[in-house]
Amino acid sequence: MMNSFRHLHQPTGRIIAMDQREYLFFGGTAYLGLLVNPEYQLLVNEGIQLYGLNNGTSRSNNVQLGIYDEAEAVLATRFGYADAALFSSGYLAAQATVKSLALNGKIYYAPNSHPALWIADKPNVLADDFNEWITLVVKEINDSSEENFVIIANAIDNLKPELYDFTPLKNIELSKKVILILDDSHGLGVVNKDSISANISALSTFTHINVVVVASLAKGLGTDAGLVLGDKEVIAKIKQSPIFMGASPSSPAFIYALVKGENIYKEAFDKLHKNLAFFASIVKPSWGINYVATFPVFTSTNSNLYRHLCQNDILISSFPYPLPTSPLLNRIVISALHSENDIQKLTEVLQSHV
């Protein structure tokens, strides 16, 4: 049963049809449901008429489409940063960022940092527990004779799930210069409207901590592209990287839809959070479900849950985690596509399993 859904020729939207059965799909990463949103698809089609299917020239070419510069300015303002850089994928955005900024000082990787953030092999970390790790990082930096540091972390653990708290970094001495690179691929525009997921407000008054955000836009924002947000100096440096200068950008039609579709996004965001509040109001502790209130992922390590849900025409994501030999992690995703009836059916089936 696990393998029968690996060769689909249909969108992974609200319903997945297989072998003359329809399954309610509570999985994937299309949290805002933009991949099958008819209004958003119309904007993509408009973009195709304006710009064609793709743009196979690098951003250093002397002939350029204006939508990329326009989008970078719009996205920087939208998410509250001075400047932005667009890439064709989140992976390239992350690689360009860490490789451009890695020489700025000693690097500290957080536990479970996404491989897109790695410079080479899997990095060593001071501790496997995030809270213990961040305490040790602050102490090591303050005790160090060095002045410049780069801290690299996911903004959110989308599998556990967990929203990380970066507030302890405010205890880093003012004499130190820190670049904090956060990968917010799963949280950008999803946890908070037009904002990143990590609560870094406590760091905003500290000029010695420079926050840079990288993200894949292919999750919540439904766009095959990568984004870097930061101050103008950092973004200018990243735009001089070989990755930015040499790679082709994302499809201009999708970037056009991203720029013009903000009202569609806001409607989807509101629907998503209405659905989240509804489901969270029903979930009971006895179900063994892990979640955080504003993030659309609900997980369980119950090994029989996937099969039970599938037998009742509900399909979720299920895979071994954190290692290939680990028990299955079941990942239930509530999206903006779901109706209250969908969520009610999910809760009834979950309750029957318990």
mmCIF file of C-alpha atoms in Angstrom, residues 52-323:
data_model
loop_
_atom_site.group_PDB
_atom_site.id
_atom_site.type_symbol
_atom_site.label_atom_id
_atom_site.label_comp_id
_atom_site.label_asym_id
_atom_site.label_seq_id
_atom_site.Cartn_x
_atom_site.Cartn_y
_atom_site.Cartn_z
ATOM 1 C CA GLY A 52 6.742 32.877 -21.903
ATOM 2 C CA LEU A 53 7.360 29.553 -20.196
ATOM 3 C CA ASN A 54 10.847 30.126 -18.827
ATOM 4 C CA ASN A 55 13.911 32.362 -18.858
ATOM 5 C CA GLY A 56 17.026 30.366 -19.619
ATOM 6 C CA THR A 57 19.541 33.177 -19.167
ATOM 7 C CA SER A 58 21.431 33.991 -15.992
ATOM 8 C CA ARG A 59 20.825 37.122 -13.940
ATOM 9 C CA SER A 60 24.178 38.481 -15.154
ATOM 10 C CA ASN A 61 23.004 38.572 -18.783
ATOM 11 C CA ASN A 62 22.737 42.001 -20.443
ATOM 12 C CA VAL A 63 19.104 41.246 -21.466
ATOM 13 C CA GLN A 64 16.838 40.846 -18.434
ATOM 14 C CA LEU A 65 13.163 40.472 -17.581
ATOM 15 C CA GLY A 66 12.019 43.160 -15.170
ATOM 16 C CA ILE A 67 9.777 40.878 -13.110
ATOM 17 C CA TYR A 68 12.705 39.558 -11.053
ATOM 18 C CA ASP A 69 13.906 42.933 -9.751
ATOM 19 C CA GLU A 70 10.282 43.946 -9.172
ATOM 20 C CA ALA A 71 9.570 40.759 -7.243
ATOM 21 C CA GLU A 72 12.670 41.098 -5.066
ATOM 22 C CA ALA A 73 11.629 44.621 -4.057
ATOM 23 C CA VAL A 74 8.044 43.524 -3.372
ATOM 24 C CA LEU A 75 9.074 40.468 -1.325
ATOM 25 C CA ALA A 76 11.625 42.391 0.739
ATOM 26 C CA THR A 77 8.960 44.933 1.705
ATOM 27 C CA ARG A 78 6.315 42.264 2.238
ATOM 28 C CA PHE A 79 8.413 40.288 4.710
ATOM 29 C CA GLY A 80 10.029 43.289 6.387
ATOM 30 C CA TYR A 81 13.612 43.193 5.089
ATOM 31 C CA ALA A 82 15.774 45.730 3.310
ATOM 32 C CA ASP A 83 16.479 43.586 0.241
ATOM 33 C CA ALA A 84 15.949 40.166 -1.319
ATOM 34 C CA ALA A 85 17.472 37.771 -3.861
ATOM 35 C CA LEU A 86 15.542 35.225 -5.917
ATOM 36 C CA PHE A 87 16.896 31.850 -7.045
ATOM 37 C CA SER A 88 15.378 28.977 -9.000
ATOM 38 C CA SER A 89 15.175 26.814 -5.858
ATOM 39 C CA GLY A 90 15.460 26.984 -2.109
ATOM 40 C CA TYR A 91 18.468 24.683 -2.266
ATOM 41 C CA LEU A 92 20.415 27.127 -4.461
ATOM 42 C CA ALA A 93 19.331 30.056 -2.305
ATOM 43 C CA ALA A 94 20.673 28.314 0.798
ATOM 44 C CA GLN A 95 23.914 27.205 -0.861
ATOM 45 C CA ALA A 96 24.637 30.662 -2.261
ATOM 46 C CA THR A 97 23.995 32.195 1.154
ATOM 47 C CA VAL A 98 26.121 29.892 3.301
ATOM 48 C CA LYS A 99 28.980 29.859 0.783
ATOM 49 C CA SER A 100 28.910 33.658 0.487
ATOM 50 C CA LEU A 101 28.853 34.261 4.242
ATOM 51 C CA ALA A 102 30.839 31.283 5.613
ATOM 52 C CA LEU A 103 34.101 33.211 5.666
ATOM 53 C CA ASN A 104 32.640 35.897 7.926
ATOM 54 C CA GLY A 105 33.557 33.981 11.073
ATOM 55 C CA LYS A 106 33.476 30.727 13.000
ATOM 56 C CA ILE A 107 30.410 28.659 12.085
ATOM 57 C CA TYR A 108 27.968 27.025 14.484
ATOM 58 C CA TYR A 109 25.390 24.666 12.987
ATOM 59 C CA ALA A 110 22.196 23.897 14.867
ATOM 60 C CA PRO A 111 21.026 20.298 15.224
ATOM 61 C CA ASN A 112 18.984 18.938 12.296
ATOM 62 C CA SER A 113 19.949 21.772 9.936
ATOM 63 C CA HIS A 114 18.666 21.027 6.438
ATOM 64 C CA PRO A 115 21.302 19.593 4.032
ATOM 65 C CA ALA A 116 20.787 22.614 1.760
ATOM 66 C CA LEU A 117 22.572 24.616 4.473
ATOM 67 C CA TRP A 118 25.611 22.353 4.620
ATOM 68 C CA ILE A 119 28.816 23.601 3.047
ATOM 69 C CA ALA A 120 30.038 20.041 2.522
ATOM 70 C CA ASP A 121 29.454 16.995 4.729
ATOM 71 C CA LYS A 122 27.017 16.839 7.616
ATOM 72 C CA PRO A 123 28.314 19.348 10.168
ATOM 73 C CA ASN A 124 29.126 18.627 13.785
ATOM 74 C CA VAL A 125 26.891 20.230 16.418
ATOM 75 C CA LEU A 126 27.514 21.060 20.072
ATOM 76 C CA ALA A 127 24.382 19.186 21.220
ATOM 77 C CA ASP A 128 21.487 17.288 19.656
ATOM 78 C CA ASP A 129 18.856 19.088 21.733
ATOM 79 C CA PHE A 130 18.144 22.582 20.387
ATOM 80 C CA ASN A 131 17.716 24.303 23.756
ATOM 81 C CA GLU A 132 20.918 22.795 25.107
ATOM 82 C CA TRP A 133 22.684 23.666 21.848
ATOM 83 C CA ILE A 134 21.724 27.341 21.852
ATOM 84 C CA THR A 135 22.846 27.732 25.485
ATOM 85 C CA LEU A 136 26.243 26.229 24.615
ATOM 86 C CA VAL A 137 26.599 28.429 21.501
ATOM 87 C CA VAL A 138 26.026 31.610 23.503
ATOM 88 C CA LYS A 139 28.572 30.532 26.108
ATOM 89 C CA GLU A 140 31.215 29.536 23.549
ATOM 90 C CA ILE A 141 30.846 32.787 21.626
ATOM 91 C CA ASN A 142 31.062 34.912 24.768
ATOM 92 C CA ASP A 143 34.087 32.959 26.014
ATOM 93 C CA SER A 144 35.869 33.088 22.647
ATOM 94 C CA SER A 145 38.688 35.488 21.788
ATOM 95 C CA GLU A 146 37.265 35.672 18.264
ATOM 96 C CA GLU A 147 34.847 38.435 17.270
ATOM 97 C CA ASN A 148 32.979 37.167 14.192
ATOM 98 C CA PHE A 149 30.566 34.235 14.027
ATOM 99 C CA VAL A 150 27.996 32.623 11.709
ATOM 100 C CA ILE A 151 25.092 30.657 13.209
ATOM 101 C CA ILE A 152 23.122 28.432 10.821
ATOM 102 C CA ALA A 153 19.796 26.825 11.727
ATOM 103 C CA ASN A 154 16.349 25.797 10.582
ATOM 104 C CA ALA A 155 13.765 28.338 11.733
ATOM 105 C CA ILE A 156 11.324 25.527 12.479
ATOM 106 C CA ASP A 157 11.358 21.752 12.872
ATOM 107 C CA ASN A 158 8.599 20.766 10.458
ATOM 108 C CA LEU A 159 8.778 17.081 11.367
ATOM 109 C CA LYS A 160 8.545 17.072 15.156
ATOM 110 C CA PRO A 161 7.071 19.819 14.854
ATOM 111 C CA GLU A 162 8.644 22.585 16.950
ATOM 112 C CA LEU A 163 9.028 26.348 16.678
ATOM 113 C CA TYR A 164 12.565 27.164 17.769
ATOM 114 C CA ASP A 165 13.208 29.968 20.235
ATOM 115 C CA PHE A 166 16.199 32.120 19.279
ATOM 116 C CA THR A 167 15.673 34.615 22.128
ATOM 117 C CA PRO A 168 18.747 33.361 24.111
ATOM 118 C CA LEU A 169 20.990 34.799 21.372
ATOM 119 C CA LYS A 170 20.286 38.258 22.832
ATOM 120 C CA ASN A 171 22.744 37.257 25.591
ATOM 121 C CA ILE A 172 25.658 37.292 23.143
ATOM 122 C CA GLU A 173 28.005 40.119 24.104
ATOM 123 C CA LEU A 174 27.717 43.344 22.095
ATOM 124 C CA SER A 175 31.412 43.132 21.165
ATOM 125 C CA LYS A 176 30.697 40.066 18.994
ATOM 126 C CA LYS A 177 29.463 40.251 15.393
ATOM 127 C CA VAL A 178 27.023 37.470 14.492
ATOM 128 C CA ILE A 179 25.295 36.508 11.253
ATOM 129 C CA LEU A 180 22.270 34.306 11.944
ATOM 130 C CA ILE A 181 21.150 32.329 8.867
ATOM 131 C CA LEU A 182 17.675 30.825 9.251
ATOM 132 C CA ASP A 183 16.067 28.374 6.822
ATOM 133 C CA ASP A 184 12.334 29.110 6.944
ATOM 134 C CA SER A 185 11.207 27.025 3.977
ATOM 135 C CA HIS A 186 8.251 25.486 5.822
ATOM 136 C CA GLY A 187 7.247 28.488 7.908
ATOM 137 C CA LEU A 188 7.588 31.577 5.705
ATOM 138 C CA GLY A 189 4.140 33.092 5.209
ATOM 139 C CA VAL A 190 2.547 29.997 6.766
ATOM 140 C CA VAL A 191 2.921 30.355 10.545
ATOM 141 C CA ASN A 192 2.524 34.155 10.497
ATOM 142 C CA LYS A 193 0.891 36.238 7.783
ATOM 143 C CA ASP A 194 3.495 37.901 5.535
ATOM 144 C CA SER A 195 6.230 37.079 8.020
ATOM 145 C CA ILE A 196 8.811 34.496 8.996
ATOM 146 C CA SER A 197 7.943 31.778 11.504
ATOM 147 C CA ALA A 198 10.749 32.339 14.015
ATOM 148 C CA ASN A 199 10.130 34.793 16.837
ATOM 149 C CA ILE A 200 13.216 36.976 16.564
ATOM 150 C CA SER A 201 11.625 40.211 17.768
ATOM 151 C CA ALA A 202 13.806 40.062 20.878
ATOM 152 C CA LEU A 203 16.875 40.301 18.605
ATOM 153 C CA SER A 204 15.663 43.240 16.495
ATOM 154 C CA THR A 205 17.233 45.899 18.734
ATOM 155 C CA PHE A 206 20.658 44.224 18.736
ATOM 156 C CA THR A 207 22.703 45.576 15.821
ATOM 157 C CA HIS A 208 25.478 43.037 16.395
ATOM 158 C CA ILE A 209 23.161 40.176 15.280
ATOM 159 C CA ASN A 210 22.429 40.265 11.545
ATOM 160 C CA VAL A 211 19.507 37.978 10.595
ATOM 161 C CA VAL A 212 19.435 36.460 7.099
ATOM 162 C CA VAL A 213 16.499 34.283 6.029
ATOM 163 C CA VAL A 214 16.592 31.677 3.255
ATOM 164 C CA ALA A 215 13.556 29.759 2.056
ATOM 165 C CA SER A 216 12.134 27.514 -0.587
ATOM 166 C CA LEU A 217 8.935 29.116 -1.885
ATOM 167 C CA ALA A 218 7.696 25.752 -3.194
ATOM 168 C CA LYS A 219 5.973 24.902 0.092
ATOM 169 C CA GLY A 220 3.370 27.330 1.384
ATOM 170 C CA LEU A 221 3.852 29.960 -1.297
ATOM 171 C CA GLY A 222 3.408 27.535 -4.187
ATOM 172 C CA THR A 223 6.293 28.845 -6.316
ATOM 173 C CA ASP A 224 9.267 26.890 -7.623
ATOM 174 C CA ALA A 225 11.833 29.414 -6.457
ATOM 175 C CA GLY A 226 14.197 30.212 -3.616
ATOM 176 C CA LEU A 227 14.422 33.440 -1.647
ATOM 177 C CA VAL A 228 17.020 35.175 0.513
ATOM 178 C CA LEU A 229 16.012 38.079 2.762
ATOM 179 C CA GLY A 230 18.522 40.359 4.468
ATOM 180 C CA ASP A 231 20.120 43.771 4.585
ATOM 181 C CA LYS A 232 21.386 45.412 1.411
ATOM 182 C CA GLU A 233 25.057 44.626 2.078
ATOM 183 C CA VAL A 234 24.425 40.911 2.585
ATOM 184 C CA ILE A 235 22.123 40.611 -0.425
ATOM 185 C CA ALA A 236 24.618 42.484 -2.633
ATOM 186 C CA LYS A 237 27.326 40.002 -1.589
ATOM 187 C CA ILE A 238 25.066 37.015 -2.307
ATOM 188 C CA LYS A 239 24.208 38.434 -5.746
ATOM 189 C CA GLN A 240 27.921 38.397 -6.566
ATOM 190 C CA SER A 241 28.117 34.647 -5.904
ATOM 191 C CA PRO A 242 28.733 32.281 -8.847
ATOM 192 C CA ILE A 243 25.427 30.540 -8.084
ATOM 193 C CA PHE A 244 23.393 33.727 -8.475
ATOM 194 C CA MET A 245 25.436 35.038 -11.410
ATOM 195 C CA GLY A 246 25.551 31.764 -13.314
ATOM 196 C CA ALA A 247 22.223 30.004 -12.725
ATOM 197 C CA SER A 248 18.996 30.528 -14.634
ATOM 198 C CA PRO A 249 16.207 32.039 -12.516
ATOM 199 C CA SER A 250 12.784 30.613 -11.758
ATOM 200 C CA SER A 251 9.984 30.717 -14.336
ATOM 201 C CA PRO A 252 8.943 34.377 -14.741
ATOM 202 C CA ALA A 253 5.271 33.369 -14.966
ATOM 203 C CA PHE A 254 5.354 31.933 -11.436
ATOM 204 C CA ILE A 255 7.212 34.980 -10.108
ATOM 205 C CA TYR A 256 4.541 37.156 -11.736
ATOM 206 C CA ALA A 257 1.822 35.173 -9.924
ATOM 207 C CA LEU A 258 3.738 35.466 -6.645
ATOM 208 C CA VAL A 259 3.833 39.257 -6.990
ATOM 209 C CA LYS A 260 0.249 39.721 -8.172
ATOM 210 C CA GLY A 261 -1.393 37.075 -5.967
ATOM 211 C CA GLU A 262 -1.041 38.581 -2.502
ATOM 212 C CA ASN A 263 -4.816 38.867 -1.989
ATOM 213 C CA ILE A 264 -5.205 35.196 -2.942
ATOM 214 C CA TYR A 265 -2.466 34.349 -0.453
ATOM 215 C CA LYS A 266 -4.199 36.266 2.341
ATOM 216 C CA GLU A 267 -7.510 34.485 1.744
ATOM 217 C CA ALA A 268 -5.715 31.116 1.782
ATOM 218 C CA PHE A 269 -3.802 32.039 4.946
ATOM 219 C CA ASP A 270 -7.012 32.959 6.765
ATOM 220 C CA LYS A 271 -8.688 29.722 5.631
ATOM 221 C CA LEU A 272 -5.694 27.661 6.723
ATOM 222 C CA HIS A 273 -5.660 29.138 10.205
ATOM 223 C CA LYS A 274 -9.404 28.745 10.557
ATOM 224 C CA ASN A 275 -8.927 25.055 9.728
ATOM 225 C CA LEU A 276 -6.023 24.751 12.166
ATOM 226 C CA ALA A 277 -8.031 26.258 14.997
ATOM 227 C CA PHE A 278 -10.931 23.905 14.250
ATOM 228 C CA PHE A 279 -8.779 20.767 14.203
ATOM 229 C CA ALA A 280 -6.773 21.808 17.278
ATOM 230 C CA SER A 281 -10.026 22.328 19.185
ATOM 231 C CA ILE A 282 -10.937 18.662 18.597
ATOM 232 C CA VAL A 283 -7.592 16.863 18.990
ATOM 233 C CA LYS A 284 -7.303 15.073 22.325
ATOM 234 C CA PRO A 285 -4.054 14.315 24.222
ATOM 235 C CA SER A 286 -4.932 10.609 24.232
ATOM 236 C CA TRP A 287 -4.484 10.509 20.451
ATOM 237 C CA GLY A 288 -0.698 10.913 20.827
ATOM 238 C CA ILE A 289 -0.510 13.736 18.272
ATOM 239 C CA ASN A 290 2.290 16.323 18.413
ATOM 240 C CA TYR A 291 1.717 19.837 17.087
ATOM 241 C CA VAL A 292 2.196 23.565 17.626
ATOM 242 C CA ALA A 293 -0.876 25.753 17.358
ATOM 243 C CA THR A 294 0.019 27.887 14.321
ATOM 244 C CA PHE A 295 1.789 25.291 12.164
ATOM 245 C CA PRO A 296 -0.253 22.937 9.928
ATOM 246 C CA VAL A 297 1.660 19.722 10.682
ATOM 247 C CA PHE A 298 0.459 17.147 13.221
ATOM 248 C CA THR A 299 2.666 14.115 13.804
ATOM 249 C CA SER A 300 2.357 10.689 15.404
ATOM 250 C CA THR A 301 4.748 7.771 15.839
ATOM 251 C CA ASN A 302 1.882 5.257 16.069
ATOM 252 C CA SER A 303 3.073 2.568 13.644
ATOM 253 C CA ASN A 304 -0.442 1.467 12.675
ATOM 254 C CA LEU A 305 -1.935 4.902 12.068
ATOM 255 C CA TYR A 306 -1.096 5.190 8.363
ATOM 256 C CA ARG A 307 -2.734 1.882 7.478
ATOM 257 C CA HIS A 308 -5.836 2.655 9.555
ATOM 258 C CA LEU A 309 -6.312 6.044 7.903
ATOM 259 C CA CYS A 310 -5.688 4.632 4.430
ATOM 260 C CA GLN A 311 -8.283 1.894 4.981
ATOM 261 C CA ASN A 312 -10.726 4.707 5.753
ATOM 262 C CA ASP A 313 -9.893 6.672 2.566
ATOM 263 C CA ILE A 314 -7.536 9.164 4.194
ATOM 264 C CA LEU A 315 -3.973 9.493 2.915
ATOM 265 C CA ILE A 316 -1.168 11.079 4.924
ATOM 266 C CA SER A 317 2.628 11.279 4.627
ATOM 267 C CA SER A 318 4.421 8.420 6.393
ATOM 268 C CA PHE A 319 8.150 7.674 6.373
ATOM 269 C CA PRO A 320 10.933 6.456 8.714
ATOM 270 C CA TYR A 321 12.462 9.290 10.760
ATOM 271 C CA PRO A 322 15.078 10.365 11.656
ATOM 272 C CA LEU A 323 16.983 7.416 10.131
#
